[in-house]
Amino acid sequence: MGEFKVHRVRFFDYMPSGIRALAFNGDTERMAVARMDGSVEIFHCSDRFFQEKIIPGREQCGIEGLSWVGERLFSAGLNGGITEYDLTNQKVKYTIDAYKIPWYTFLVGCEDGTVKLFEVNEDKIQFERNLDRQKSRIVSLSWHTSGSKIAAGMMDMIQIFNVETGHSIHRMLADRGVGTSRSKECVVWSVVYLSDGTIVSGDSVGMVKLWDDQTGTLIKSHNVTKCDVLALSVSQNEDSLVAGTSEGTVVQFQFVSMVLGKDDKEWVRTRTFKNHTHDIRAVAEITTAVVSGGMDAQLVVKPLLDKIEVRSAASALRKIHFPHRRLVFCARNSGLMLFQYPGHLELWRLGESEGKGSSLFVKRNPEKLLHLKVKGEDHIRCSAVSPCGEWIVYSTASSLRLYRLHYQRFLFLFFQISKLPKVLSSANQLCFSSDSSHLFSASTQSSVHIVSLSQSGCKFVGTLKPKSGSHQAIHLLAASEDGEWLASANSDHEVHIYNLQTRKAHCTVPVYSSAVTAMGIHPTTNCLFMMYADQQMCEYSIEQKQYTDWSRTVQRKGLHRLWMERDTPCLNVMFNPQNPSHVILHDTYMLCIIDQSLPLPDDKTQFYNQLTLKSLTEDQRKSHSHAFKVCKTFKDILCVELISDQSLVVVERPLEDVATQLPAPIKQKKFAT
Amino acid sequence: MATLYEGYTLCGVGPVQNSSNIGILGVEQGGDIDHVLVTDTSRSITVYKVSDQKPTGSWSVKQGQIISCPAVFNTQSQEYVVVTDDRVVRVWKEDDVNLEKAFKATVSADVLKVLSATDSEPVVLFCCGAVRFLDSLLASPQQPMEDVLTEDEIIRWSTIVKAEHQLVILFSTEQRGEHCLYVQRFNPNTLVKHRFETEPGLSAPISFSATCRGSNIHLLYLYLNGSVYESVLPFRSSSTGAEGVQALSRSLCLSLPLGEEKLMSGAAVVLDEAHVAVVGFPHPSAGACKDYLCIWNTHFQTLQASKEMAGRIYSQLWCYSGKLYVPHGKMLSVIPFDCQKSSLAAAMGKQKQTSQSGKDFSNIKSALTVDQLIQHIKTSAVEDVQAEVGEFIRRTPQADLQLAAGRVALELVSRSQTDANFYPQCAFLLLLETRYLCYSVCPELLSLAMVKKDFHLCQIAFQIFSDIPEAVTCACLKTILSTPDLEMETVNLDMDSVIFMKELTQAHSRSDEEGGQLNGFCHPALESDVSDTPSNKLQRDPFALDMSCPVGLHKGALLNEVLQTAYSDRSLLPHLKDLTVPQVIVFLQYLRFLYLKYSHDAHKQIRALRTPSISQIIDWVCLLLDAHFTVLAVAPEAKRLVFDLHKFVRSQVKLYAELGKIEGSLQVLKSSKQSEDFGMYAIQVIELF
């Protein structure tokens, strides 16, 4: 079918940030994840854990806890603030100061030993009062479902407060460790207050203890680990409890009856999972799985097989290492790559090769042209480089900056465009037109601003607004090669297509249940090709405002089982200008070329057939080949892009490299200071 | 020993109109070692699969066109390249049918030859001496060519040598009777000119052959007077600035015998570092009228193999992957050959029939004192002779001594053989110590020592001679085994070897005390026994019992020397059958003793200069078992021994099988690591189907 020259790039030093807190919202099936760098991500648990929203972090912004109140998300951080997030526009709504807060949310335990109570109002939260001040620091807190009692984990003890009076009801002493650790304080890292009055605690001695709140006595104690038990989480119906340790193990306890058919139930330690290499800082039990995250920066979804009826893609262990957004952008026509780090951008020029063979001699090494640090404390939300390589743009939550690059033979000029139109204050997504003459900036209310670019600067042209009136932020933009069309996709799964000539909304692709993870407009047919989080694909003819015949055939015949079982979303859709029937896709583990002229594989067909085809003769190949040509040579792919000389750029970030840059996986007994 | 196998005809040689020495244009290596590319003087190029003797492809040029140089195969692009009508370069693939339709480019100057080495870009050599890589030439065919050579300088021969990914072009030229060698190196491009030494009456070299050995190019060239000279050129140019014509230093490495007839043509090609194939020169013993293909050993100047070639001989001879290609008469013959690493004994083998050994000594210049000494040896008393030999060795310069030592030894041996009372042991030892003697020079010495039961001399001879024939080795072995230990112990032997034996037997007793676990090795059978009570051990464990040395120290030391001699299995086997059954059993017991010792790793702690290696021991055990298989199978006294050996070998095989498994796993680990590591950036080509 064809050969591709591949620039195999491994020098993008992207480091995912460690996971600090998790919060599951059972009503919306959303999982909120807070990371060490202050970013908050929203995963859609029933849509293959697609990362729907990313709220970038800030410098010096440590989040210690996350909590949902209805559909509102709050976080409490070390910098002493409680933050509410605007999930529609994917930004921080407001932050209020609550003195030095180490741990929990809206009911806030403070380092000075107070528990502060806040009231959640319509658009604000308001401080209500303090409970009795304690001598020790409050490390963890948990409400009783009645709302009248609170359990607080402290140094060496657990206290139960009556919320109304603000007084302590019981003090329960946690044992210190034996031997040398005797002199160290026992930190109760986590408490969970069950509705039946049982309090569960996890501490730095490695014990999970169950207490009775009526008597204030210890019911049972489980030695889970030699190190710390850092996180606890209980399932919604309170029959299962998971504990995360600093060894990287998750231990499950279940509330089961000891004798079959009888009602005396006990908490029994049942399962242990080890999917992490480092400290687990947060665990959460969702409907069918245990989700855990920690210092090794991966989000692990371990399905509980007893809660799953059919074996499917959802029943497999899922590890999410990389964001479901693009961090690498290529200037197609000039061989440049833009790497988006949280706090800076890097622009690289690709190398050159000579000779023949499967591994070419690198005549010129890739070269770093630019290292652009972000102004201010906010992290980058999105960035883009124009196809011609002359424009770079990035946006944080608070500002947007546009730069113009100029290359001469030996000279490299770089300057910021100072006078930007006011609409370009911040963007959710950015995209250049294929001739680099326009910049599209996705703004609030699903609108897109068009700005024309020229030597002299940039000029606001107009705003594209969807007919639907959705307020969700746009996470994908795709411009057509001929400059006629622009497609945008938002978190409501809406895909709007605009006519750039008239600057009017042209049509809307029928809304599908799954989120769009990648899309592209075909350069010759002007069909919009969309990839969804559930691994479905659609091709929509913009001119005819309907799905294409090929797309209908795919839907009718269904995709191959192995294709559907892949567990990472496709992140880019490209087209081969030399062969219009080729669509190039990639996810984290593979690169796939779909040849639309070839028959679709059915479930009996060998799906990964490249090795078989390689061994066959030219004639035999014809009868064996099918539309999906999957190349598994590459691993841990962050980006694949086809550049104009027909070569592919594959940016890999090997997980081994990530692992080597993580801190040593040892038990960290550090207090939250 | 080199061997020429039965050859076969690959193809006919086209009609030769001119009287030149060219039968065909050339034979070049094809796509793999089994394919060659034959370009004949008419108009065709043919690819042959040599093992099938069949053509697999053939191309010819149109009437009126002439192929000007042998076609070559470019292994990099899998294409054939040929030049027609001096200036038209044609490139085609295996599946191209018509040469006319293939790619062609006309260049600006006459091409002499296209030179191609495996896995590198072909190089085009122009008649004017200019050199271009094919790729760069085809990129702009009409590029002007510089004149490297002067106007009437003609290239006679050219070749390409490749090593360490570096190419070197050699070509020789002729200009008004003067012959020069040009060495063109690349990266950086340098051209060095050397002048061939000319002697009156010596015409130009008629045949060249260049090989690369180490970091040098060895150029061998043949003159019509039968002299084969060798010149050594450094692979990388040592001096960059020093220009000008340098004389080519050379050394005579072979002087071929000439017949009466005046020779017209001939060719030589280097086969390996010691062997050269020559065609067109007469066989030294056969009549001069016949033409022969001969393999000569240049180290020993001996004829190794020969084969008669019918019909006219041309000045052409090629060698590719173990086969010689000889055009003769009206055919091109392929003759497979085999050159084994030769000992002097093997090298001498054939020449004994062809040349008298006296010839070797006829040109000794410092003859006076040697002759005098020889006269003295014939008559004087033993003591006087020993003193004179000692004096002679001290006084004579090393170079002369080399030649004289053999003569003196021969004379001494012949006197000793006739005169029963004459046995100058000291003189023999002194001569041996000069290290100028070898078995071939004085074959009778070793058998004389055996007859005289002079085991000390035997031991020294075994250590020094590397060319003892297998028959003699076996005879010595027989004598050693048949001599009683008591008699042996009185013999004065080399201290080092005796100490080794002492240590070995002592190590035995020591390791025995420690329960055979000196270094962790423990035979499974032994292991199970160790747990038993010591009294049981004596009865049950065959190894613990037989760990005593079955022969005396001195006999063991001598046997060790025998084990370390060079031999070839095939030649040794028939002679080994001469041993009697008791001798075989004793020897086998000794070998088993050594093997067990070695397996216990005892020898590692013993410092000795010469010790038999474990593979030598095992080889001898195998040979003995092969030679006396039936005898050992029936002899009741051998049963226990064979049983023990089998048991031990079985456990060893088990161990190695386990090791083999580990090796496989490690190999996979290693290869998987290698394939993945390409650093931070690479440009690769992937193919999708």
Coordinates of N, CA and C in Angstrom, one line a residue, chain A residues 293-415:
Chain A
G293 N -5.6 7.1 41.8 CA -4.6 7.9 41.2 C -3.6 8.3 42.3
G294 N -2.3 8.6 41.8 CA -1.3 9.0 42.8 C -0.2 9.7 42.2
M295 N 1.0 9.5 42.8 CA 2.2 10.2 42.4 C 2.7 9.8 41.0
D296 N 2.3 8.5 40.6 CA 2.8 8.1 39.3 C 2.0 8.7 38.2
A297 N 1.1 9.6 38.5 CA 0.4 10.4 37.5 C -0.6 9.6 36.6
Q298 N -0.8 8.3 36.8 CA -1.7 7.6 36.0 C -3.1 7.4 36.7
L299 N -4.1 7.5 36.0 CA -5.4 7.3 36.5 C -5.8 5.8 36.2
V300 N -6.0 5.0 37.2 CA -6.2 3.6 36.9 C -7.7 3.3 37.3
V301 N -8.3 2.7 36.3 CA -9.7 2.3 36.5 C -9.7 0.8 36.5
K302 N -10.0 0.2 37.7 CA -9.9 -1.2 37.8 C -11.4 -1.7 38.0
P303 N -11.9 -2.3 37.0 CA -13.3 -2.7 37.1 C -13.5 -3.8 38.1
L304 N -14.6 -3.8 38.8 CA -14.9 -4.9 39.8 C -15.7 -5.9 39.0
L305 N -15.1 -7.0 38.7 CA -15.7 -7.9 37.8 C -17.0 -8.5 38.3
D306 N -17.2 -8.5 39.7 CA -18.5 -9.0 40.2 C -19.7 -8.1 39.9
K307 N -19.3 -6.9 39.4 CA -20.4 -5.9 39.2 C -20.7 -5.8 37.7
I308 N -20.0 -6.6 36.9 CA -20.1 -6.4 35.5 C -20.7 -7.7 34.9
E309 N -21.7 -7.5 34.1 CA -22.4 -8.7 33.6 C -21.8 -9.2 32.3
V310 N -21.5 -8.3 31.4 CA -21.0 -8.8 30.1 C -19.6 -8.3 30.0
R311 N -18.8 -9.2 29.4 CA -17.4 -8.8 29.2 C -17.4 -7.8 27.9
S312 N -16.8 -6.7 28.1 CA -16.8 -5.7 27.1 C -15.5 -4.8 27.3
A313 N -15.5 -3.8 26.4 CA -14.3 -2.9 26.6 C -14.4 -2.3 27.9
A314 N -15.6 -2.1 28.5 CA -15.7 -1.4 29.8 C -15.2 -2.3 30.9
S315 N -15.0 -3.6 30.7 CA -14.6 -4.5 31.8 C -13.1 -4.7 31.8
A316 N -12.4 -4.0 31.0 CA -10.9 -4.2 31.0 C -10.3 -3.1 31.9
L317 N -9.2 -3.5 32.4 CA -8.4 -2.5 33.2 C -8.0 -1.3 32.3
R318 N -8.2 -0.2 32.8 CA -7.9 1.0 32.0 C -6.9 1.9 32.7
K319 N -5.8 2.2 32.0 CA -4.8 3.1 32.6 C -4.8 4.4 31.8
I320 N -5.0 5.5 32.3 CA -5.0 6.8 31.5 C -3.7 7.5 31.9
H321 N -2.8 7.6 30.9 CA -1.5 8.2 31.2 C -1.4 9.6 30.6
F322 N -2.0 9.8 29.5 CA -1.8 11.1 28.8 C -3.2 11.8 28.6
P323 N -3.2 13.1 28.5 CA -4.4 13.8 28.3 C -5.0 13.5 27.0
H324 N -6.4 13.6 26.9 CA -7.0 13.3 25.6 C -7.1 14.5 24.8
R325 N -6.1 15.4 24.9 CA -6.0 16.5 24.0 C -4.7 16.5 23.4
R326 N -4.6 17.3 22.3 CA -3.3 17.3 21.7 C -2.3 18.3 22.4
L327 N -1.1 17.9 22.6 CA -0.1 18.7 23.2 C 1.0 19.1 22.1
V328 N 0.9 18.4 21.0 CA 2.0 18.7 19.9 C 1.2 19.1 18.7
F329 N 1.8 20.2 18.1 CA 1.2 20.7 16.8 C 2.3 20.8 15.8
C330 N 2.0 20.5 14.6 CA 3.0 20.5 13.6 C 2.6 21.6 12.5
A331 N 3.6 22.4 12.1 CA 3.4 23.3 11.0 C 3.7 22.4 9.8
R332 N 2.6 22.1 9.1 CA 2.7 21.1 8.0 C 3.7 21.5 6.9
N333 N 3.7 22.8 6.6 CA 4.5 23.2 5.4 C 5.9 23.5 5.7
S334 N 6.3 23.6 7.0 CA 7.6 24.1 7.2 C 8.4 23.1 8.1
G335 N 7.8 22.0 8.5 CA 8.6 21.0 9.2 C 8.9 21.4 10.7
L336 N 7.9 22.2 11.3 CA 8.2 22.6 12.6 C 7.2 21.9 13.6
M337 N 7.6 21.7 14.8 CA 6.8 21.1 15.8 C 6.6 22.0 17.0
L338 N 5.4 22.2 17.5 CA 5.2 23.0 18.7 C 4.9 22.0 19.9
F339 N 5.6 22.1 20.9 CA 5.3 21.2 22.1 C 4.7 22.1 23.2
Q340 N 3.6 21.7 23.7 CA 2.9 22.5 24.7 C 3.2 21.8 26.1
Y341 N 3.9 22.5 26.9 CA 4.2 22.1 28.3 C 3.2 23.0 29.1
P342 N 3.0 22.7 30.4 CA 2.1 23.5 31.2 C 2.6 24.9 31.3
G343 N 3.9 25.1 31.4 CA 4.3 26.5 31.7 C 5.1 27.1 30.5
H344 N 5.4 26.4 29.5 CA 6.1 27.0 28.4 C 5.8 26.2 27.1
L345 N 6.2 26.8 26.0 CA 6.1 26.2 24.7 C 7.5 26.0 24.1
E346 N 7.6 24.9 23.3 CA 8.9 24.7 22.6 C 8.6 24.6 21.1
L347 N 9.5 25.2 20.3 CA 9.3 25.1 18.9 C 10.6 24.4 18.4
W348 N 10.4 23.3 17.6 CA 11.5 22.5 17.1 C 11.4 22.4 15.6
R349 N 12.6 22.3 15.0 CA 12.6 22.0 13.6 C 13.0 20.5 13.4
L350 N 12.3 19.8 12.6 CA 12.6 18.4 12.3 C 13.9 18.2 11.7
G351 N 14.5 17.1 11.8 CA 15.8 16.8 11.2 C 15.6 16.4 9.7
E352 N 16.7 16.1 9.1 CA 16.7 15.6 7.7 C 17.5 14.3 7.6
S353 N 17.1 13.6 6.6 CA 17.8 12.3 6.5 C 18.3 12.1 5.0
E354 N 19.1 11.1 4.9 CA 19.5 10.7 3.5 C 19.7 9.2 3.5
G355 N 19.7 8.7 2.3 CA 20.0 7.3 2.1 C 18.7 6.5 2.0
K356 N 18.8 5.2 2.1 CA 17.7 4.3 1.9 C 17.7 3.3 3.0
G357 N 16.7 2.5 3.1 CA 16.6 1.5 4.1 C 15.5 1.7 5.1
S358 N 15.4 0.9 6.1 CA 14.4 1.0 7.0 C 14.7 2.0 8.1
S359 N 16.0 2.3 8.4 CA 16.4 3.3 9.3 C 17.4 4.2 8.6
L360 N 17.0 5.4 8.5 CA 17.7 6.3 7.7 C 18.8 7.1 8.5
F361 N 19.8 7.5 7.7 CA 20.9 8.2 8.4 C 20.4 9.7 8.6
V362 N 20.5 10.1 9.8 CA 20.1 11.5 10.1 C 21.2 12.5 9.8
K363 N 20.9 13.2 8.7 CA 21.9 14.1 8.2 C 21.9 15.4 9.0
R364 N 20.7 15.8 9.4 CA 20.7 17.0 10.3 C 19.8 16.7 11.5
N365 N 20.3 17.0 12.6 CA 19.5 16.7 13.8 C 18.4 17.7 14.0
P366 N 17.4 17.3 14.7 CA 16.3 18.3 15.0 C 16.9 19.4 15.9
E367 N 16.3 20.5 15.8 CA 16.9 21.7 16.4 C 15.8 22.5 17.2
K368 N 16.1 22.9 18.4 CA 15.2 23.7 19.1 C 15.3 25.1 18.8
L369 N 14.2 25.7 18.3 CA 14.3 27.1 17.8 C 13.8 28.1 18.9
L370 N 12.9 27.6 19.7 CA 12.3 28.6 20.6 C 11.9 27.9 21.9
H371 N 12.1 28.7 22.9 CA 11.6 28.2 24.3 C 10.8 29.4 24.8
L372 N 9.5 29.3 24.8 CA 8.7 30.5 25.1 C 8.0 30.2 26.5
K373 N 8.4 31.0 27.5 CA 7.8 30.9 28.8 C 6.5 31.7 28.9
V374 N 5.6 31.1 29.6 CA 4.3 31.8 29.7 C 4.4 33.0 30.7
K375 N 3.8 34.1 30.3 CA 3.7 35.2 31.2 C 2.6 35.0 32.3
G376 N 2.9 35.3 33.5 CA 1.9 35.1 34.5 C 1.9 33.7 35.1
E377 N 1.0 33.4 36.0 CA 1.0 32.2 36.8 C 0.2 31.1 36.1
D378 N -0.7 31.5 35.2 CA -1.7 30.5 34.7 C -0.9 29.5 33.7
H379 N -1.4 28.3 33.7 CA -0.8 27.4 32.8 C -1.5 27.5 31.4
I380 N -0.9 27.0 30.4 CA -1.4 27.1 29.1 C -2.6 26.2 28.9
R381 N -3.7 26.7 28.3 CA -4.9 26.0 28.1 C -4.8 25.4 26.7
C382 N -4.4 26.2 25.7 CA -4.4 25.7 24.4 C -3.3 26.5 23.6
S383 N -2.8 25.9 22.5 CA -1.9 26.6 21.7 C -2.0 26.1 20.3
A384 N -1.3 26.8 19.3 CA -1.4 26.3 18.0 C -0.2 27.0 17.2
V385 N 0.2 26.3 16.1 CA 1.2 26.9 15.2 C 0.5 26.8 13.8
S386 N 0.8 27.9 13.1 CA 0.1 27.9 11.8 C 0.8 27.0 10.8
P387 N 0.1 26.5 9.8 CA 0.7 25.5 8.8 C 2.0 26.1 8.2
C388 N 2.1 27.4 8.0 CA 3.3 27.9 7.4 C 4.4 28.1 8.4
G389 N 4.1 27.9 9.6 CA 5.1 28.0 10.7 C 5.5 29.4 11.1
E390 N 4.7 30.4 10.6 CA 5.1 31.8 10.9 C 4.3 32.4 12.1
W391 N 3.3 31.7 12.6 CA 2.5 32.2 13.7 C 2.4 31.2 14.8
I392 N 2.6 31.7 16.0 CA 2.3 30.8 17.2 C 1.4 31.6 18.1
V393 N 0.4 30.8 18.6 CA -0.5 31.4 19.5 C -0.7 30.5 20.7
Y394 N -0.9 31.1 21.9 CA -1.3 30.3 23.0 C -2.3 31.1 23.9
S395 N -3.0 30.3 24.7 CA -4.0 31.0 25.6 C -3.9 30.4 26.9
T396 N -4.0 31.2 28.0 CA -4.1 30.7 29.3 C -5.6 31.1 29.7
A397 N -5.9 30.9 31.0 CA -7.2 31.2 31.4 C -7.5 32.7 31.3
S398 N -6.4 33.5 31.5 CA -6.5 34.9 31.6 C -6.1 35.7 30.4
S399 N -5.2 35.1 29.5 CA -4.7 35.9 28.4 C -4.4 35.1 27.2
L400 N -4.3 35.8 26.1 CA -4.0 35.1 24.8 C -2.8 35.9 24.2
R401 N -1.8 35.2 23.7 CA -0.7 35.9 23.1 C -0.4 35.3 21.7
L402 N -0.2 36.2 20.8 CA 0.1 35.8 19.4 C 1.5 36.2 19.1
Y403 N 2.3 35.4 18.4 CA 3.6 35.7 18.1 C 3.8 35.5 16.6
R404 N 4.7 36.3 16.0 CA 5.0 36.1 14.6 C 6.5 35.7 14.5
L405 N 6.8 34.7 13.7 CA 8.1 34.2 13.6 C 8.5 34.5 12.2
H406 N 9.8 34.8 12.0 CA 10.3 35.1 10.6 C 11.6 34.5 10.5
Y407 N 11.7 33.6 9.5 CA 13.0 33.0 9.2 C 13.6 33.5 8.0
Q408 N 14.9 33.9 8.2 CA 15.6 34.1 7.0 C 16.7 33.0 7.0
R409 N 17.6 33.1 6.1 CA 18.5 32.0 5.9 C 19.2 31.7 7.2
F410 N 19.8 32.7 7.9 CA 20.5 32.4 9.1 C 19.9 33.2 10.3
L411 N 18.8 33.9 9.9 CA 18.3 34.8 10.9 C 16.9 34.3 11.3
F412 N 16.6 34.5 12.6 CA 15.4 34.0 13.1 C 14.8 35.1 14.0
L413 N 13.7 35.7 13.4 CA 13.1 36.9 14.1 C 11.8 36.4 14.8
F414 N 11.6 37.0 15.9 CA 10.4 36.5 16.7 C 9.9 37.7 17.5
F415 N 8.6 38.1 17.2 CA 8.1 39.1 18.0 C 6.6 38.9 18.3

